[in-house]
Amino acid sequence: MNIDDTTNSDLNGPELNSRVYTTIKDQKGWSALHVACQNGHIEVIKLLIDVGMNINDTTNSGSTPLHKACQEGHYETVKFLLDLNGQALNSRVHTTLKNDKGWLAFHLACRNGHIEVVKLFIDADQQGWSASHVACQNGHIEVVKLLIDVGMNINDTTNSGSTPLHKACQQGHYETLKFLLDLNGQALNSVHTTLKTTKDGQLFI
């Protein structure tokens, strides 16, 4: 028999020793779907979803397949996953799931500067909180500009009182810091440089 003529139903026939177990994960808790999404293989992803794999399954560190696609900046993969939310309930992708660091998939796109992927979330109204902190912390000016354009609060504070300005200073992102300070010459969206953190009471400038 030609290997190309072998279907999924052929392999998963009555003989147990020829069954393919799609639920098996590796030592890090990655499913086949995580691997496919991290590498942007849409046709493989579609096939795995069609055979019933869980699109919201998590790794040992709490990452979903969407996290992996966003982290790597696979635009078409992320778009496909988000578009599933207009279909049946059993194929909906939960965009609010966080990994063990408290990060949404959207945060990973901001962190790594994948601006086209960020736009997908904004178009879908799935911005998530503190994305501006993540973008500033990693020095992605274009992402910061985009977040400001859609109305995100550039003076938003974390639980410890840090603003996006704090994060840019903490990591030494000169161009990002300069961009934020230049906003103070504009009428709106100005940056409050007098805000202090609750941790040590000082701004990182």
Coordinates of N, CA and C in Angstrom, one line a residue:
M1 N 0.8 -1.2 0.0 CA 0.0 0.0 0.0 C 0.9 1.2 0.0
N2 N 0.5 2.2 -0.8 CA 1.2 3.5 -0.8 C 1.0 4.2 0.4
I3 N 2.0 4.8 1.0 CA 1.9 5.5 2.3 C 0.9 6.7 2.2
D4 N 0.8 7.3 1.0 CA -0.1 8.4 0.8 C -1.5 8.0 0.8
D5 N -1.8 6.7 0.6 CA -3.2 6.2 0.6 C -3.6 5.8 1.9
T6 N -2.7 5.8 2.9 CA -3.1 5.4 4.3 C -3.7 6.6 5.0
T7 N -5.0 6.4 5.4 CA -5.7 7.4 6.1 C -5.6 7.3 7.6
N8 N -6.1 8.3 8.3 CA -6.2 8.2 9.7 C -7.0 7.1 10.2
S9 N -8.1 6.8 9.5 CA -9.0 5.7 9.9 C -8.3 4.4 9.7
D10 N -7.4 4.3 8.7 CA -6.7 3.0 8.5 C -5.8 2.7 9.7
L11 N -5.1 3.7 10.2 CA -4.2 3.6 11.3 C -4.9 3.3 12.6
N12 N -6.0 3.9 12.7 CA -6.8 3.8 14.0 C -7.9 2.7 13.9
G13 N -7.6 1.7 13.1 CA -8.5 0.6 12.9 C -8.6 -0.3 14.1
P14 N -9.1 -1.5 14.0 CA -9.4 -2.4 15.1 C -8.1 -2.9 15.8
E15 N -7.0 -3.0 15.2 CA -5.8 -3.5 15.8 C -5.2 -2.4 16.7
L16 N -5.2 -2.7 18.0 CA -4.7 -1.7 19.0 C -3.2 -1.3 18.8
N17 N -2.4 -2.2 18.3 CA -1.0 -1.9 18.2 C -0.7 -0.9 17.0
S18 N -1.7 -0.6 16.2 CA -1.6 0.3 15.1 C -2.3 1.7 15.4
R19 N -2.8 1.8 16.6 CA -3.5 3.1 16.9 C -2.5 4.2 17.2
V20 N -2.9 5.4 16.8 CA -2.1 6.6 17.1 C -2.7 7.4 18.2
Y21 N -2.1 7.5 19.3 CA -2.6 8.2 20.5 C -2.3 9.7 20.4
T22 N -3.2 10.5 20.1 CA -3.0 12.0 19.9 C -2.9 12.7 21.2
T23 N -3.3 12.1 22.3 CA -3.3 12.7 23.6 C -2.0 12.7 24.3
I24 N -1.0 11.9 23.8 CA 0.3 11.8 24.4 C 1.0 13.1 24.4
K25 N 1.6 13.5 25.5 CA 2.4 14.7 25.6 C 3.9 14.4 25.9
D26 N 4.8 15.4 25.6 CA 6.2 15.1 26.0 C 6.4 15.5 27.4
Q27 N 7.7 15.5 27.9 CA 8.0 15.7 29.3 C 7.7 17.1 29.7
K28 N 7.6 18.1 28.8 CA 7.2 19.5 29.2 C 5.7 19.7 29.1
G29 N 5.0 18.7 28.8 CA 3.6 18.8 28.7 C 3.1 19.3 27.3
W30 N 3.9 19.3 26.3 CA 3.6 19.8 25.0 C 2.8 18.7 24.2
S31 N 1.7 19.1 23.6 CA 0.9 18.2 22.8 C 1.4 18.4 21.3
A32 N 1.0 17.6 20.4 CA 1.3 17.7 19.0 C 0.8 19.1 18.5
L33 N -0.3 19.6 19.1 CA -0.9 20.8 18.6 C 0.0 22.0 19.1
H34 N 0.6 21.9 20.2 CA 1.6 23.0 20.7 C 2.7 23.1 19.7
V35 N 3.2 21.9 19.3 CA 4.4 21.9 18.4 C 4.0 22.5 17.0
A36 N 2.8 22.1 16.5 CA 2.4 22.6 15.2 C 2.2 24.1 15.2
C37 N 1.6 24.6 16.3 CA 1.3 26.0 16.4 C 2.6 26.8 16.6
Q38 N 3.6 26.3 17.3 CA 4.9 27.0 17.5 C 5.6 27.1 16.2
N39 N 5.4 26.2 15.3 CA 6.1 26.2 14.0 C 5.2 26.7 12.8
G40 N 4.0 27.1 13.1 CA 3.1 27.7 12.1 C 2.6 26.9 11.0
H41 N 2.4 25.6 11.3 CA 1.9 24.7 10.3 C 0.4 24.6 10.3
I42 N -0.3 25.5 9.6 CA -1.7 25.6 9.7 C -2.4 24.3 9.2
E43 N -2.0 23.7 8.1 CA -2.7 22.5 7.7 C -2.7 21.4 8.7
V44 N -1.5 21.3 9.3 CA -1.4 20.3 10.4 C -2.3 20.6 11.6
I45 N -2.3 21.9 11.9 CA -3.2 22.4 13.0 C -4.6 22.0 12.7
K46 N -5.1 22.3 11.5 CA -6.5 22.0 11.1 C -6.8 20.5 11.3
L47 N -5.8 19.7 10.8 CA -6.0 18.2 10.9 C -6.1 17.8 12.4
L48 N -5.2 18.3 13.2 CA -5.2 17.9 14.6 C -6.5 18.4 15.3
I49 N -7.0 19.5 15.0 CA -8.3 20.0 15.5 C -9.5 19.1 15.1
D50 N -9.4 18.7 13.8 CA -10.5 17.9 13.2 C -10.6 16.5 13.9
V51 N -9.4 16.0 14.4 CA -9.5 14.7 15.0 C -9.8 14.9 16.5
G52 N -10.1 16.1 17.0 CA -10.5 16.3 18.3 C -9.5 16.7 19.4
M53 N -8.3 17.2 18.9 CA -7.4 17.7 19.9 C -7.8 19.0 20.6
N54 N -7.5 19.1 21.8 CA -7.9 20.3 22.6 C -7.1 21.5 22.3
I55 N -7.8 22.5 21.7 CA -7.2 23.8 21.2 C -6.7 24.6 22.4
N56 N -7.3 24.4 23.6 CA -6.9 25.1 24.8 C -6.1 24.3 25.8
D57 N -5.5 23.2 25.3 CA -4.7 22.4 26.2 C -3.5 23.2 26.7
T58 N -3.0 22.9 27.9 CA -1.8 23.6 28.4 C -0.6 22.7 28.7
T59 N 0.5 23.4 28.5 CA 1.8 22.7 28.9 C 2.0 22.7 30.4
N60 N 3.1 22.1 30.8 CA 3.4 22.2 32.3 C 3.6 23.6 32.8
S61 N 3.9 24.5 31.9 CA 4.1 25.9 32.3 C 2.9 26.8 32.0
G62 N 1.8 26.1 31.6 CA 0.5 26.8 31.4 C 0.3 27.4 30.1
S63 N 1.1 27.1 29.1 CA 1.0 27.7 27.8 C 0.1 27.0 26.9
T64 N -0.8 27.7 26.2 CA -1.7 27.1 25.2 C -1.1 27.1 23.8
P65 N -1.6 26.4 22.9 CA -1.1 26.5 21.5 C -1.1 28.0 21.0
L66 N -2.1 28.8 21.4 CA -2.2 30.2 21.0 C -0.9 30.9 21.6
H67 N -0.5 30.6 22.8 CA 0.7 31.2 23.4 C 1.9 31.0 22.5
K68 N 2.0 29.7 22.0 CA 3.2 29.4 21.2 C 3.2 30.1 19.9
A69 N 2.0 30.2 19.2 CA 1.9 30.9 17.9 C 2.2 32.4 18.1
C70 N 1.7 33.0 19.2 CA 2.0 34.4 19.4 C 3.4 34.7 19.7
Q71 N 4.0 33.8 20.5 CA 5.4 34.0 20.9 C 6.3 34.0 19.7
E72 N 6.0 33.2 18.7 CA 6.8 33.1 17.5 C 6.4 34.0 16.4
G73 N 5.3 34.7 16.6 CA 4.8 35.7 15.6 C 4.2 35.1 14.3
H74 N 3.6 33.9 14.4 CA 3.0 33.3 13.2 C 1.6 33.9 13.0
Y75 N 1.6 35.0 12.1 CA 0.4 35.7 11.9 C -0.7 34.9 11.4
E76 N -0.5 34.1 10.3 CA -1.6 33.3 9.8 C -2.1 32.3 10.7
T77 N -1.2 31.7 11.6 CA -1.7 30.7 12.6 C -2.5 31.4 13.6
V78 N -2.1 32.5 14.1 CA -2.9 33.3 15.1 C -4.2 33.7 14.6
K79 N -4.2 34.2 13.3 CA -5.5 34.6 12.7 C -6.4 33.4 12.6
F80 N -5.9 32.3 12.2 CA -6.7 31.1 12.1 C -7.3 30.7 13.4
L81 N -6.5 30.7 14.5 CA -7.0 30.3 15.8 C -8.0 31.3 16.3
L82 N -7.8 32.6 16.1 CA -8.8 33.6 16.6 C -10.1 33.5 15.8
D83 N -10.0 33.2 14.5 CA -11.2 33.0 13.6 C -12.0 31.8 14.1
L84 N -11.5 30.9 14.8 CA -12.2 29.7 15.3 C -13.3 30.2 16.2
N85 N -13.2 31.4 16.8 CA -14.1 31.8 17.8 C -15.5 32.3 17.2
G86 N -15.6 32.2 15.9 CA -16.8 32.5 15.2 C -17.5 31.2 14.9
Q87 N -17.0 30.1 15.3 CA -17.5 28.8 14.9 C -18.1 28.1 16.2
A88 N -18.1 26.8 16.1 CA -18.8 26.0 17.2 C -18.1 26.2 18.5
L89 N -18.8 26.0 19.6 CA -18.3 26.2 20.9 C -17.1 25.3 21.3
N90 N -17.1 24.1 20.8 CA -16.0 23.2 21.1 C -14.7 23.5 20.4
S91 N -14.7 24.5 19.5 CA -13.5 24.9 18.9 C -13.1 26.3 19.2
R92 N -13.7 26.9 20.2 CA -13.4 28.3 20.6 C -12.0 28.3 21.3
V93 N -11.2 29.3 21.0 CA -9.9 29.5 21.6 C -10.1 30.5 22.8
H94 N -9.6 30.1 23.9 CA -9.7 31.0 25.1 C -8.5 32.0 25.2
T95 N -8.8 33.2 24.8 CA -7.7 34.2 24.7 C -7.3 34.7 26.1
T96 N -8.1 34.4 27.1 CA -7.8 35.0 28.5 C -7.0 34.0 29.3
L97 N -6.6 32.9 28.8 CA -5.8 31.9 29.6 C -4.4 32.5 29.8
K98 N -3.9 32.3 31.0 CA -2.5 32.8 31.3 C -1.6 31.7 31.6
N99 N -0.3 31.8 31.3 CA 0.6 30.8 31.6 C 1.0 31.0 33.1
D100 N 2.0 30.2 33.5 CA 2.4 30.3 35.0 C 3.1 31.5 35.4
K101 N 3.4 32.4 34.4 CA 4.0 33.7 34.7 C 2.9 34.8 34.7
G102 N 1.7 34.4 34.4 CA 0.6 35.3 34.4 C 0.5 36.0 33.0
W103 N 1.1 35.5 32.0 CA 1.1 36.1 30.7 C 0.0 35.6 29.8
L104 N -0.8 36.5 29.2 CA -1.7 36.1 28.1 C -0.9 35.9 26.8
A105 N -1.5 35.2 25.9 CA -0.9 35.1 24.5 C -0.6 36.4 23.9
F106 N -1.5 37.4 24.1 CA -1.4 38.7 23.6 C -0.1 39.4 24.2
H107 N 0.2 39.2 25.4 CA 1.4 39.7 26.0 C 2.6 39.2 25.3
L108 N 2.7 38.0 25.0 CA 3.8 37.4 24.3 C 4.1 38.1 22.9
A109 N 3.0 38.4 22.2 CA 3.1 39.1 21.0 C 3.7 40.5 21.2
C110 N 3.2 41.1 22.2 CA 3.8 42.5 22.6 C 5.2 42.4 23.0
R111 N 5.5 41.4 23.8 CA 6.9 41.2 24.3 C 7.9 41.0 23.2
N112 N 7.5 40.3 22.2 CA 8.5 40.0 21.1 C 8.3 40.9 19.9
G113 N 7.5 41.9 20.0 CA 7.4 42.9 19.0 C 6.7 42.5 17.7
H114 N 5.8 41.5 17.8 CA 5.1 41.0 16.6 C 3.9 41.9 16.4
I115 N 4.1 43.0 15.8 CA 3.1 44.1 15.7 C 1.9 43.6 14.9
E116 N 2.1 42.9 13.8 CA 0.9 42.4 13.0 C 0.0 41.5 13.8
V117 N 0.7 40.6 14.6 CA -0.1 39.7 15.5 C -0.8 40.6 16.6
V118 N -0.2 41.6 17.1 CA -0.8 42.5 18.1 C -2.1 43.1 17.5
K119 N -2.0 43.5 16.2 CA -3.2 44.1 15.5 C -4.3 43.1 15.5
L120 N -4.0 41.9 15.3 CA -5.1 40.8 15.2 C -5.9 40.8 16.5
F121 N -5.2 40.9 17.7 CA -5.9 40.9 18.9 C -6.7 42.2 19.1
I122 N -6.1 43.3 18.7 CA -6.8 44.6 18.9 C -8.1 44.6 18.0
D123 N -8.0 44.1 16.8 CA -9.1 44.0 15.9 C -10.2 43.1 16.5
A124 N -9.8 42.1 17.3 CA -10.7 41.2 17.9 C -11.2 41.6 19.3
D125 N -10.7 42.8 19.7 CA -11.0 43.4 21.0 C -10.5 42.4 22.1
Q126 N -9.3 41.9 22.0 CA -8.8 41.0 23.0 C -7.4 41.5 23.5
Q127 N -7.4 42.9 23.8 CA -6.1 43.5 24.2 C -5.5 42.9 25.4
G128 N -6.3 42.7 26.5 CA -5.7 42.2 27.7 C -5.0 43.4 28.5
W129 N -4.9 43.2 29.9 CA -4.4 44.3 30.7 C -2.8 44.3 30.6
S130 N -2.3 45.5 30.9 CA -0.9 45.8 31.0 C 0.0 45.4 29.8
A131 N -0.6 45.4 28.7 CA 0.2 45.1 27.5 C 1.2 46.2 27.2
S132 N 0.9 47.4 27.6 CA 1.8 48.5 27.4 C 3.0 48.4 28.3
H133 N 2.9 47.8 29.5 CA 4.0 47.5 30.3 C 5.0 46.5 29.6
V134 N 4.4 45.4 29.1 CA 5.2 44.4 28.4 C 5.9 45.0 27.2
A135 N 5.2 45.8 26.4 CA 5.9 46.4 25.2 C 7.0 47.3 25.6
C136 N 6.8 48.1 26.6 CA 7.8 49.1 27.1 C 9.0 48.4 27.7
Q137 N 8.7 47.4 28.5 CA 9.8 46.6 29.1 C 10.7 46.0 28.1
N138 N 10.2 45.7 26.9 CA 11.0 45.0 25.9 C 11.4 46.0 24.8
G139 N 11.1 47.3 24.9 CA 11.6 48.3 24.0 C 10.9 48.3 22.6
H140 N 9.7 47.8 22.5 CA 9.1 47.7 21.2 C 8.2 49.0 20.9
I141 N 8.8 50.0 20.4 CA 8.2 51.3 20.2 C 6.9 51.3 19.3
E142 N 7.0 50.5 18.2 CA 5.9 50.5 17.3 C 4.7 49.8 18.0
V143 N 4.9 48.8 18.8 CA 3.8 48.2 19.6 C 3.2 49.2 20.6
V144 N 4.1 50.0 21.3 CA 3.6 51.0 22.2 C 2.8 52.0 21.5
K145 N 3.2 52.5 20.3 CA 2.5 53.5 19.6 C 1.1 52.9 19.2
L146 N 1.1 51.7 18.8 CA -0.2 51.1 18.4 C -1.2 51.0 19.6
L147 N -0.6 50.6 20.8 CA -1.5 50.5 22.0 C -2.0 51.9 22.4
I148 N -1.2 52.9 22.3 CA -1.7 54.2 22.6 C -2.8 54.7 21.6
D149 N -2.6 54.4 20.3 CA -3.5 54.7 19.3 C -4.9 54.1 19.5
V150 N -4.9 52.9 20.1 CA -6.2 52.3 20.4 C -6.8 52.6 21.8
G151 N -6.1 53.5 22.5 CA -6.6 54.0 23.7 C -6.2 53.4 25.0
M152 N -5.1 52.6 24.9 CA -4.6 52.0 26.2 C -4.0 53.0 27.0
N153 N -4.1 52.9 28.4 CA -3.6 53.9 29.3 C -2.1 53.8 29.5
I154 N -1.4 54.8 29.0 CA 0.1 54.7 29.1 C 0.6 54.9 30.5
N155 N -0.3 55.3 31.4 CA 0.1 55.5 32.8 C -0.5 54.4 33.7
D156 N -1.0 53.4 33.1 CA -1.5 52.3 33.9 C -0.5 51.7 34.9
T157 N -0.9 51.3 36.0 CA 0.0 50.7 37.0 C -0.2 49.3 37.3
T158 N 0.9 48.6 37.6 CA 0.8 47.2 38.0 C 0.4 47.1 39.5
N159 N 0.3 45.9 40.0 CA 0.0 45.8 41.5 C 1.1 46.4 42.4
S160 N 2.3 46.5 41.9 CA 3.4 47.1 42.7 C 3.6 48.5 42.4
G161 N 2.7 49.1 41.5 CA 2.7 50.5 41.3 C 3.6 51.0 40.1
S162 N 4.1 50.0 39.3 CA 5.0 50.4 38.2 C 4.2 50.8 37.0
T163 N 4.6 51.8 36.3 CA 4.0 52.2 35.0 C 4.9 51.7 33.9
P164 N 4.4 51.8 32.6 CA 5.2 51.5 31.5 C 6.5 52.3 31.4
L165 N 6.5 53.5 31.9 CA 7.7 54.3 32.0 C 8.7 53.7 32.9
H166 N 8.3 53.2 34.0 CA 9.2 52.4 34.9 C 9.9 51.3 34.2
K167 N 9.1 50.5 33.5 CA 9.6 49.3 32.8 C 10.6 49.7 31.7
A168 N 10.4 50.7 31.0 CA 11.3 51.2 30.0 C 12.7 51.6 30.6
C169 N 12.5 52.3 31.7 CA 13.7 52.8 32.5 C 14.5 51.6 33.1
Q170 N 13.8 50.7 33.6 CA 14.4 49.5 34.3 C 15.2 48.7 33.4
Q171 N 14.8 48.6 32.1 CA 15.5 47.8 31.1 C 16.5 48.7 30.3
G172 N 16.5 50.0 30.5 CA 17.4 50.8 29.8 C 17.1 51.1 28.3
H173 N 15.8 51.1 28.0 CA 15.4 51.3 26.6 C 15.3 52.8 26.3
Y174 N 16.4 53.3 25.8 CA 16.5 54.8 25.6 C 15.5 55.3 24.7
E175 N 15.4 54.7 23.5 CA 14.5 55.2 22.5 C 13.0 55.1 22.9
T176 N 12.7 54.0 23.6 CA 11.3 53.9 24.2 C 11.0 55.0 25.2
L177 N 12.0 55.2 26.1 CA 11.9 56.2 27.1 C 11.7 57.6 26.5
K178 N 12.5 57.9 25.5 CA 12.5 59.2 24.8 C 11.1 59.4 24.1
F179 N 10.6 58.3 23.5 CA 9.3 58.4 22.9 C 8.2 58.7 23.9
L180 N 8.3 58.0 25.1 CA 7.3 58.3 26.1 C 7.4 59.7 26.7
L181 N 8.6 60.2 26.9 CA 8.7 61.6 27.4 C 8.3 62.6 26.3
D182 N 8.5 62.3 25.1 CA 8.1 63.2 24.0 C 6.6 63.3 23.9
L183 N 5.9 62.4 24.5 CA 4.4 62.5 24.5 C 3.9 63.6 25.4
N184 N 4.8 64.1 26.3 CA 4.4 65.2 27.2 C 4.4 66.5 26.4
G185 N 4.8 66.6 25.2 CA 4.7 67.8 24.4 C 3.4 67.8 23.6
Q186 N 2.6 66.7 23.8 CA 1.3 66.6 23.1 C 0.1 66.9 24.1
A187 N -1.0 67.1 23.5 CA -2.2 67.5 24.3 C -2.7 66.4 25.2
L188 N -2.7 65.2 24.6 CA -3.3 64.0 25.3 C -2.3 62.9 25.5
N189 N -2.7 61.9 26.2 CA -1.8 60.7 26.4 C -0.5 61.0 27.0
S190 N -0.4 62.1 27.8 CA 0.9 62.5 28.4 C 1.3 61.5 29.5
V191 N 2.6 61.4 29.7 CA 3.2 60.5 30.6 C 3.4 61.2 31.9
H192 N 3.0 60.6 33.0 CA 3.2 61.2 34.4 C 4.5 60.7 34.9
T193 N 5.5 61.5 34.9 CA 6.9 61.1 35.3 C 7.1 61.2 36.8
T194 N 6.1 61.7 37.5 CA 6.2 61.9 38.9 C 5.7 60.7 39.7
L195 N 5.1 59.7 39.0 CA 4.6 58.5 39.7 C 5.7 57.7 40.3
K196 N 5.5 57.2 41.5 CA 6.5 56.4 42.2 C 6.0 55.0 42.4
T197 N 6.9 54.1 42.5 CA 6.5 52.7 42.7 C 6.2 52.5 44.2
T198 N 5.3 51.6 44.5 CA 5.0 51.3 45.9 C 6.2 50.5 46.6
K199 N 7.1 50.0 45.8 CA 8.1 49.1 46.3 C 9.2 49.9 47.0
D200 N 9.8 50.9 46.2 CA 10.9 51.6 46.8 C 10.7 53.1 46.8
G201 N 9.6 53.6 46.2 CA 9.2 55.0 46.2 C 10.0 55.9 45.3
Q202 N 10.7 55.3 44.3 CA 11.5 56.1 43.4 C 11.3 55.7 42.0
L203 N 11.4 56.6 41.1 CA 11.3 56.4 39.6 C 12.6 56.0 39.1
F204 N 12.7 55.1 38.2 CA 14.0 54.6 37.7 C 14.6 55.5 36.6
I205 N 14.8 56.8 37.0 CA 15.5 57.7 36.1 C 16.7 58.3 36.8

